Structure formats: C-alpha cells, structure tokens
PDB file of N, CA and C in Angstrom:
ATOM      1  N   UNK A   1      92.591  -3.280 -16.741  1.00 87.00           N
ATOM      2  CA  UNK A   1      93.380  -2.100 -16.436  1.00 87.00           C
ATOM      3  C   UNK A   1      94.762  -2.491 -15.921  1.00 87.00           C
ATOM      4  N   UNK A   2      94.606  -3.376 -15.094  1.00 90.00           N
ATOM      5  CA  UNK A   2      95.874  -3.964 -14.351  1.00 90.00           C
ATOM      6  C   UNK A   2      97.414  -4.362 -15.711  1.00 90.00           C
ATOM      7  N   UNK A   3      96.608  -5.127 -16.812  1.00 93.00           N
ATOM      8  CA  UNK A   3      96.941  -5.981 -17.349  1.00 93.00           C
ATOM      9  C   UNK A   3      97.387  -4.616 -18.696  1.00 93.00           C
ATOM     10  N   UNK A   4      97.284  -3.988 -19.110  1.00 95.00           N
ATOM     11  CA  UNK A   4      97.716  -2.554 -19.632  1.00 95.00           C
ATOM     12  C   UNK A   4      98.452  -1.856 -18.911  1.00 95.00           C
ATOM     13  N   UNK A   5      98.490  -1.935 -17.422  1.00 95.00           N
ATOM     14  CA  UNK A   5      99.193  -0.522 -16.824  1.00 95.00           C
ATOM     15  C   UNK A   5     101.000  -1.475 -16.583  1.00 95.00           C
ATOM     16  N   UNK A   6     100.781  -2.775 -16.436  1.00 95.00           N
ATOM     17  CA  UNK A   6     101.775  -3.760 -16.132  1.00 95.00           C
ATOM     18  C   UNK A   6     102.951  -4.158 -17.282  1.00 95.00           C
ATOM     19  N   UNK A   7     102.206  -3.877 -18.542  1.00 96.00           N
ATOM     20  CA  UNK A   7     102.394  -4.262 -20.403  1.00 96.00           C
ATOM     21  C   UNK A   7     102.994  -2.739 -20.470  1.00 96.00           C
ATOM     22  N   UNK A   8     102.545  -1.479 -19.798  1.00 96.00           N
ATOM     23  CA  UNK A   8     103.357  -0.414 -19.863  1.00 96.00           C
ATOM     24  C   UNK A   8     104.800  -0.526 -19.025  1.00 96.00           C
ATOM     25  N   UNK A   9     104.862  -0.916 -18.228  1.00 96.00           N
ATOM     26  CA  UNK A   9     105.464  -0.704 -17.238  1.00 96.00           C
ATOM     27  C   UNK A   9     107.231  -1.570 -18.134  1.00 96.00           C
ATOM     28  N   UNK A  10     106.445  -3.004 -18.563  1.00 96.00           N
ATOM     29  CA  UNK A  10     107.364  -3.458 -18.891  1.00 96.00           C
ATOM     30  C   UNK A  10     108.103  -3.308 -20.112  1.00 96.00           C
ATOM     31  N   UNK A  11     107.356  -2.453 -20.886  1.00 95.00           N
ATOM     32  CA  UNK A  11     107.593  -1.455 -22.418  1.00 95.00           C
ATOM     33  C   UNK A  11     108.451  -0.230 -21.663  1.00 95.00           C
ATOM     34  N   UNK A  12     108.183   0.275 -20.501  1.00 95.00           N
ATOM     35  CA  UNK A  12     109.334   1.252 -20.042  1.00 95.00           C
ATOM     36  C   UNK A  12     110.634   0.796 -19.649  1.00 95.00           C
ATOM     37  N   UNK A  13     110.521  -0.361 -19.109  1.00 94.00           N
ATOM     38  CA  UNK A  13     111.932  -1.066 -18.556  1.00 94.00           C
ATOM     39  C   UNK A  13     112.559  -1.474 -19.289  1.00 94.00           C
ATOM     40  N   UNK A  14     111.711  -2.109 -20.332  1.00 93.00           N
ATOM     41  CA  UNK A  14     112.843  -2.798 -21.302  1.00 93.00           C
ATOM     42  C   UNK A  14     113.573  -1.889 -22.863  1.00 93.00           C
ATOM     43  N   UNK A  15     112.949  -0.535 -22.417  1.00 91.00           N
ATOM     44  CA  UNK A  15     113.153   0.624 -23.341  1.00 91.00           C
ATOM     45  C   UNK A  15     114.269   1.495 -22.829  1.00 91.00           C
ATOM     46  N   UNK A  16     114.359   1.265 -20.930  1.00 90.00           N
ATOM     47  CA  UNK A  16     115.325   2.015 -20.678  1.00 90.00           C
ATOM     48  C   UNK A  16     116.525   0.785 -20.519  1.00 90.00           C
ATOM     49  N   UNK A  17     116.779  -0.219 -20.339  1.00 88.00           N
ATOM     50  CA  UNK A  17     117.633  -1.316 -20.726  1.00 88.00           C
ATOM     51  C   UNK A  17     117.927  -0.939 -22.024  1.00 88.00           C
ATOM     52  N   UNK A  18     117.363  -1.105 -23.100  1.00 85.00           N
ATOM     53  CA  UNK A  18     117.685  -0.939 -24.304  1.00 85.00           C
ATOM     54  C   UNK A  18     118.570   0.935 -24.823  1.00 85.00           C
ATOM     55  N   UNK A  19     118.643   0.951 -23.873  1.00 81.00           N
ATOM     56  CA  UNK A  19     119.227   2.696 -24.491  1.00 81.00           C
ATOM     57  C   UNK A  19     120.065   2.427 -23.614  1.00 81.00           C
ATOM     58  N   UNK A  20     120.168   1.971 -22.189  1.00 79.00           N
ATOM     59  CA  UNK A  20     121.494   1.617 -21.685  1.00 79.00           C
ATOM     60  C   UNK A  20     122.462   0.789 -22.292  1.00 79.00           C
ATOM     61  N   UNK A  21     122.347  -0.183 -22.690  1.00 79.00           N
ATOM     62  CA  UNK A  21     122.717  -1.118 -23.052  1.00 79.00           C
ATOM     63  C   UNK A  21     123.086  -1.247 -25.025  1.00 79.00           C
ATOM     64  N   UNK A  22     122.691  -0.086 -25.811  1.00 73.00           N
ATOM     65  CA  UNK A  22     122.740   0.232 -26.766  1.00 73.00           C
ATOM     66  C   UNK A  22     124.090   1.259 -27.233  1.00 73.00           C
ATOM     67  N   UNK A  23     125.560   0.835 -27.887  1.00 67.00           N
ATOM     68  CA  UNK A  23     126.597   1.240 -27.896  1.00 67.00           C
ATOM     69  C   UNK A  23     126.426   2.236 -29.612  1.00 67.00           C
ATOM     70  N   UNK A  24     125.632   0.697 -30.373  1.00 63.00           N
ATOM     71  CA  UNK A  24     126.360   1.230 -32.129  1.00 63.00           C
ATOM     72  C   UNK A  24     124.484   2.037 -32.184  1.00 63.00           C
ATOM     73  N   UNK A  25     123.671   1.847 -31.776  1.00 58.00           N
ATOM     74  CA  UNK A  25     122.564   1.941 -32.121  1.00 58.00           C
ATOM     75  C   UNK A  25     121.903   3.426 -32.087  1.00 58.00           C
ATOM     76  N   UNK A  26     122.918   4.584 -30.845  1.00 62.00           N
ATOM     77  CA  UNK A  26     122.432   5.967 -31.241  1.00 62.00           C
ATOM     78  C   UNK A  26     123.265   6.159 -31.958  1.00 62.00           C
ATOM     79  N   UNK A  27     124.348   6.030 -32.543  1.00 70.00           N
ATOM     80  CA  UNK A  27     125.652   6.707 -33.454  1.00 70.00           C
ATOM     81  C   UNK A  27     125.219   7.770 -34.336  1.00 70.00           C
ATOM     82  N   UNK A  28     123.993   7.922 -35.271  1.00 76.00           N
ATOM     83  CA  UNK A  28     123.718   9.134 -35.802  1.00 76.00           C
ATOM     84  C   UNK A  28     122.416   9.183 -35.676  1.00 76.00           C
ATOM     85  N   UNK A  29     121.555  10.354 -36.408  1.00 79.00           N
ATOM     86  CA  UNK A  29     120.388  10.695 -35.502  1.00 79.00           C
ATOM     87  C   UNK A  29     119.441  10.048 -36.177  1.00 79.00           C
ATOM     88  N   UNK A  30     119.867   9.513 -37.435  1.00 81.00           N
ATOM     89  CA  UNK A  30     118.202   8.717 -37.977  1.00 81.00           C
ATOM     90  C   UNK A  30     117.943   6.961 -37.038  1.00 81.00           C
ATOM     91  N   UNK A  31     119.050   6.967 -36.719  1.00 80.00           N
ATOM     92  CA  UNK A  31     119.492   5.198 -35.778  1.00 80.00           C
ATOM     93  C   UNK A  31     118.833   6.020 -34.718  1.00 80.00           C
ATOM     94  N   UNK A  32     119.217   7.055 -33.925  1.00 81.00           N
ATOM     95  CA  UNK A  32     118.454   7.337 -32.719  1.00 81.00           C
ATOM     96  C   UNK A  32     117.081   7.698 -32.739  1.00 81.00           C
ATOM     97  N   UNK A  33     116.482   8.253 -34.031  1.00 82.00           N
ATOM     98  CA  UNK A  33     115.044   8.841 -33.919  1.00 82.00           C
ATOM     99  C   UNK A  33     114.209   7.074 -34.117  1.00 82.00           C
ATOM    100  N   UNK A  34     115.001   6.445 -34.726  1.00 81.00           N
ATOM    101  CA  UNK A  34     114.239   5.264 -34.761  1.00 81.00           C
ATOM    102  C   UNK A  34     113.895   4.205 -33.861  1.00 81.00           C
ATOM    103  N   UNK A  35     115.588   4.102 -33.003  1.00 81.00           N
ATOM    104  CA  UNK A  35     115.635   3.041 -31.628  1.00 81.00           C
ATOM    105  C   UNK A  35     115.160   3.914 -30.789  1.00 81.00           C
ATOM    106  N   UNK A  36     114.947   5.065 -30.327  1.00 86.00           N
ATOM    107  CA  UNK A  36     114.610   5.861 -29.094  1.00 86.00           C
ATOM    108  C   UNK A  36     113.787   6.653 -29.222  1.00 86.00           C
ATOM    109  N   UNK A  37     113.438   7.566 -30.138  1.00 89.00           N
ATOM    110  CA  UNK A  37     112.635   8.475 -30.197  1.00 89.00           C
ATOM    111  C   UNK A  37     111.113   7.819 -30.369  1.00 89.00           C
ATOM    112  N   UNK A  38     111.415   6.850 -31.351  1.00 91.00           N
ATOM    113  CA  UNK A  38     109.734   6.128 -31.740  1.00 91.00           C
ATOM    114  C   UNK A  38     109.825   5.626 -30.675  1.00 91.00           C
ATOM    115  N   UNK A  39     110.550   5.039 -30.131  1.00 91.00           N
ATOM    116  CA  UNK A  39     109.981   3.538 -28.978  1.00 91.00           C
ATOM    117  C   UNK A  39     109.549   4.503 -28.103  1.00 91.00           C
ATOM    118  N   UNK A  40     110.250   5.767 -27.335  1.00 94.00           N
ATOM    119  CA  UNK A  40     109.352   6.322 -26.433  1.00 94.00           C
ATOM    120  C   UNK A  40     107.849   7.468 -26.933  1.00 94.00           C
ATOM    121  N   UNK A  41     107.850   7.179 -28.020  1.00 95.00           N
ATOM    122  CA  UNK A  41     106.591   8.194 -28.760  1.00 95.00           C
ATOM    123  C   UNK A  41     105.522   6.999 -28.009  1.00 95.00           C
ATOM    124  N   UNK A  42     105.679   5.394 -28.929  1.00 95.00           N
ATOM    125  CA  UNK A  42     104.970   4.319 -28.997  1.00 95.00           C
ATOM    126  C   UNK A  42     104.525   4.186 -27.209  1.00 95.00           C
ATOM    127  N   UNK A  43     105.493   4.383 -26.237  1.00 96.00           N
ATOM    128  CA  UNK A  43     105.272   4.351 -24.731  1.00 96.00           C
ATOM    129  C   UNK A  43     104.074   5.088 -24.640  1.00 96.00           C
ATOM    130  N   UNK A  44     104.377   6.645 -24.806  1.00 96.00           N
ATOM    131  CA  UNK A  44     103.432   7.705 -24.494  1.00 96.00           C
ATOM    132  C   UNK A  44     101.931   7.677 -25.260  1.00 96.00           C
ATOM    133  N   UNK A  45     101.784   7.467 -26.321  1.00 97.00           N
ATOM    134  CA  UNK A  45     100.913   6.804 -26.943  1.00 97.00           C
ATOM    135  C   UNK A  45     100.313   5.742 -25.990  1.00 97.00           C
ATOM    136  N   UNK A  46     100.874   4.742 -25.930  1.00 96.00           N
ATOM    137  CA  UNK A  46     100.250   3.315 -25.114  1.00 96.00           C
ATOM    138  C   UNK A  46      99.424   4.143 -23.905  1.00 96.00           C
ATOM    139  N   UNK A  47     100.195   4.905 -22.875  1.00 96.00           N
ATOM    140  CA  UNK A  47      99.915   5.335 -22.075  1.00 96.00           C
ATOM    141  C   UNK A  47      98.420   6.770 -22.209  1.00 96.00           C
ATOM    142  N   UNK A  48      98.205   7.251 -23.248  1.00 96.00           N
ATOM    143  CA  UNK A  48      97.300   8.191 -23.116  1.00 96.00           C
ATOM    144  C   UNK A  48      96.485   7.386 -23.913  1.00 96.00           C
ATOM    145  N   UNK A  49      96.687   6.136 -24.253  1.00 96.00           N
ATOM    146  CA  UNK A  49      94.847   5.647 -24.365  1.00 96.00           C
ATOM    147  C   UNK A  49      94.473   4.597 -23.125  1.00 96.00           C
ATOM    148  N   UNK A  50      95.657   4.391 -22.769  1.00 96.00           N
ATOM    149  CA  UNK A  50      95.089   3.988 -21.099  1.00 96.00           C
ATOM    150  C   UNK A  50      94.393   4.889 -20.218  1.00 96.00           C
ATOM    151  N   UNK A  51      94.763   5.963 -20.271  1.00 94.00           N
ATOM    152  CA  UNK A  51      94.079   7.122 -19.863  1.00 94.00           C
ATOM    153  C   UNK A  51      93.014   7.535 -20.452  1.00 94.00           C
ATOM    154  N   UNK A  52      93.055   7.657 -22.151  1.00 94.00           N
ATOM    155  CA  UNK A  52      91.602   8.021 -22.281  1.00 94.00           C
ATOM    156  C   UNK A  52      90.313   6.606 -21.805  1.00 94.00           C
ATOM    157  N   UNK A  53      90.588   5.460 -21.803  1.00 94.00           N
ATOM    158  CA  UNK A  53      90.223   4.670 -21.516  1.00 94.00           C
ATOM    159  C   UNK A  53      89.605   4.306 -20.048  1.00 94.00           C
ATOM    160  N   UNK A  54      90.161   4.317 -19.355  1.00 94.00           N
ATOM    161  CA  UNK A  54      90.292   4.249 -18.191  1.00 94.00           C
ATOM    162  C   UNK A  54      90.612   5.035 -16.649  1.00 94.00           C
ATOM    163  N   UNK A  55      90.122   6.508 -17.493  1.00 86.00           N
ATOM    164  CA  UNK A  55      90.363   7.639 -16.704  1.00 86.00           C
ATOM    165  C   UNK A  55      90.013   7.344 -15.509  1.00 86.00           C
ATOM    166  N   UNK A  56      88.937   6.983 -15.271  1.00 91.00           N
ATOM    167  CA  UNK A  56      88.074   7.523 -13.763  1.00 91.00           C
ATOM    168  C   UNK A  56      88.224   5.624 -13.333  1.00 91.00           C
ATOM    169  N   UNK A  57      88.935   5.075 -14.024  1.00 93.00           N
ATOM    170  CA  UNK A  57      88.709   3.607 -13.099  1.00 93.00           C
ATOM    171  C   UNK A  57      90.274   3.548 -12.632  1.00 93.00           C
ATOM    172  N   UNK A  58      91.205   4.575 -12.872  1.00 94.00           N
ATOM    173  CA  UNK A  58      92.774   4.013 -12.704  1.00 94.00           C
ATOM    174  C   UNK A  58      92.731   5.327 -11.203  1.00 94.00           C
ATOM    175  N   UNK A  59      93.727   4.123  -9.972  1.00 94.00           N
ATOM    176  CA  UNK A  59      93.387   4.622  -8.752  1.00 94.00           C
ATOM    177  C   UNK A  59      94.937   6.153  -8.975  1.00 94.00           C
ATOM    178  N   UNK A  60      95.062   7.133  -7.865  1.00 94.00           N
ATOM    179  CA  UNK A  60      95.619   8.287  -8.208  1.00 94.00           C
ATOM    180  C   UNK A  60      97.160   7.969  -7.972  1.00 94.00           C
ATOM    181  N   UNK A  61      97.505   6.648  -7.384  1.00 96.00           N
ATOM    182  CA  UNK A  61      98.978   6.333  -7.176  1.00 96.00           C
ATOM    183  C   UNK A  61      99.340   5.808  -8.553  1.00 96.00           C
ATOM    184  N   UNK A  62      98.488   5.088  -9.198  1.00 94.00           N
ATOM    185  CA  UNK A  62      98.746   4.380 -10.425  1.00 94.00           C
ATOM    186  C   UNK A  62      99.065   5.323 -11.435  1.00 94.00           C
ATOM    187  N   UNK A  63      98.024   6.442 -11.496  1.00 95.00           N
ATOM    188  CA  UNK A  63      98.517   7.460 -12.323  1.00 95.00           C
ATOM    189  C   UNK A  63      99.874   8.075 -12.598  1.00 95.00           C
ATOM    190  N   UNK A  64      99.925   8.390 -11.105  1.00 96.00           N
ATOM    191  CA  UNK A  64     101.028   9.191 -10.387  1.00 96.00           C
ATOM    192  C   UNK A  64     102.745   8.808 -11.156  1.00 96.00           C
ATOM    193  N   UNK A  65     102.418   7.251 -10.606  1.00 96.00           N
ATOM    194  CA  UNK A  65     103.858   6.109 -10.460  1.00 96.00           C
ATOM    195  C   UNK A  65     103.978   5.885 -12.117  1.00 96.00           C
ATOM    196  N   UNK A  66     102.391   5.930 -13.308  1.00 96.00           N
ATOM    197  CA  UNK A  66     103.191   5.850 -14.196  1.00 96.00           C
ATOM    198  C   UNK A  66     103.263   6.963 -15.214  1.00 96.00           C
ATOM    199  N   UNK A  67     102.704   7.801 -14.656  1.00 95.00           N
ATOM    200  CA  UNK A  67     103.209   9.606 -14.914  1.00 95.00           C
ATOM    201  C   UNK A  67     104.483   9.599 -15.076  1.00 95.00           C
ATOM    202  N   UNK A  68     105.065   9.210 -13.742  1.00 97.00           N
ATOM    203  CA  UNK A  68     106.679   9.476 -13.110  1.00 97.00           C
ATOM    204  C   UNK A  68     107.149   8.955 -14.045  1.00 97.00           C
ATOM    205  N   UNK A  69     107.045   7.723 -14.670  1.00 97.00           N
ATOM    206  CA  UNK A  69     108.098   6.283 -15.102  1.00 97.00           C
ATOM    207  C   UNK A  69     108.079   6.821 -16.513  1.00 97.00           C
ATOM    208  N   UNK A  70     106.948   7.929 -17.657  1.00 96.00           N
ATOM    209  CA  UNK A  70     107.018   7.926 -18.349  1.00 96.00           C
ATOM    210  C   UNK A  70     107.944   9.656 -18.763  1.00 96.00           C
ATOM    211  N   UNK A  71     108.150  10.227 -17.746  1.00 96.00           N
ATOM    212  CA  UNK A  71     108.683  11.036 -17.762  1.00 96.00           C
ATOM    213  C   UNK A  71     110.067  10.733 -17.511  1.00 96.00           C
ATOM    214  N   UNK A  72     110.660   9.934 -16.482  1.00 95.00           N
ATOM    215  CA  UNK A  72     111.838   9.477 -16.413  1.00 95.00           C
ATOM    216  C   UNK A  72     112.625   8.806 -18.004  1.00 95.00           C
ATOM    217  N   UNK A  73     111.402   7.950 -18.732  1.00 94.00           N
ATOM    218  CA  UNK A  73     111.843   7.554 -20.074  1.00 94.00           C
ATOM    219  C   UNK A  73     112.396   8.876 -21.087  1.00 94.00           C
ATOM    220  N   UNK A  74     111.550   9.704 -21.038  1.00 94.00           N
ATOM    221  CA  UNK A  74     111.188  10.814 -21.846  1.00 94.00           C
ATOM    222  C   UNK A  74     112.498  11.384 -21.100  1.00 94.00           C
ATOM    223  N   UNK A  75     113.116  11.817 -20.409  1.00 93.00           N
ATOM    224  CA  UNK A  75     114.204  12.576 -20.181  1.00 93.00           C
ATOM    225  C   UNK A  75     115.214  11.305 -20.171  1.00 93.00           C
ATOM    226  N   UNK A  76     115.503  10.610 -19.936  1.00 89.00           N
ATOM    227  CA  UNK A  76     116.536   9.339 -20.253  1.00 89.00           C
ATOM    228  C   UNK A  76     116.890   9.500 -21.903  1.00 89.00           C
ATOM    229  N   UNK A  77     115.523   9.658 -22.603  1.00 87.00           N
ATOM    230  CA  UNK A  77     115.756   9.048 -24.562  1.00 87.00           C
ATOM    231  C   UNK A  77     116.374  10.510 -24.515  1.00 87.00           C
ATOM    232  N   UNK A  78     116.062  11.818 -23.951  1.00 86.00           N
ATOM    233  CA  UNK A  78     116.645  13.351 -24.489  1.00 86.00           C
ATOM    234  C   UNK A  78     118.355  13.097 -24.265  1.00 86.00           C
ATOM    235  N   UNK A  79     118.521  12.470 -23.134  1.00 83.00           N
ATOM    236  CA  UNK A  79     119.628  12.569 -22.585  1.00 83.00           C
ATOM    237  C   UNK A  79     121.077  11.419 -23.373  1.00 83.00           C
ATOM    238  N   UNK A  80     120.038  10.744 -23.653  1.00 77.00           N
ATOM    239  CA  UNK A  80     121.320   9.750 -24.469  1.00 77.00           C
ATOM    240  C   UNK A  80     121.097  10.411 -26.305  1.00 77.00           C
ATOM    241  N   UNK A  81     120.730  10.950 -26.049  1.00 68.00           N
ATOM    242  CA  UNK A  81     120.745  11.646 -27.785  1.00 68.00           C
ATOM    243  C   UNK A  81     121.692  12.562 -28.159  1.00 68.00           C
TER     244      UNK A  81
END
C-alpha cells in the first residue's frame, strides 16, 4: 500500500513540474489533451484502484492527503489549459 500511495504521489509531482515547466507543450488543445489531460486522467485512474484495492487497509489521513493532492492536480491541468 505504502509503495502505490508513494508511486502516486510522485506521478503527481512530477505532473505538476511538468505543466509548470512546460512553455511549447500546451500551445493548442490536442498538445494539451495529450501532455495534461491524459497524464492527469492516468493519476486518477492509478488512484481509484488504489482505492478499490485497498479501501479498508488505507489509514483516513492517507486518503484525505491524497484526495487533496489529486484534486489540486485536477484544478492545476483546468487552469493551465
């Protein structure tokens, strides 16, 4: 569980680096549905089979903290679009 919730964590960071740090890569919307839109689909995905998986073994801060982190992505990818 540890070792999935940690592999998320670092698929969020290096997704919101990558949209910061990305100048030519949103320029029109098929470059953005591809660098941003999939990569955060692929996040949320990762994340709800950790959940279906591991519902009742993941403690309620863990949830919580990566609830938060995947919602922060999810309004970050709306916002640079």
């Amino acid at each position: 569980l540890d070792d999935e919730v940690s592999h998320l964590m670092k698929r969020i960071k290096n997704n919101r680096e990558g949209f910061s740090l990305s100048k030519d890569g949103l320029v029109n919307a098929q470059e953005y549905q591809m660098n941003v839109l999939n990569a955060v689909k692929n996040c949320i995905a990762e994340w709800r089979g950790i959940l279906g998986h591991f519902s009742t073994e993941i403690p309620p801060e863990t949830k919580r903290s990566s609830a938060l982190a995947i919602f922060e992505l999810l309004q970050q990818s709306l916002q640079c679009g």
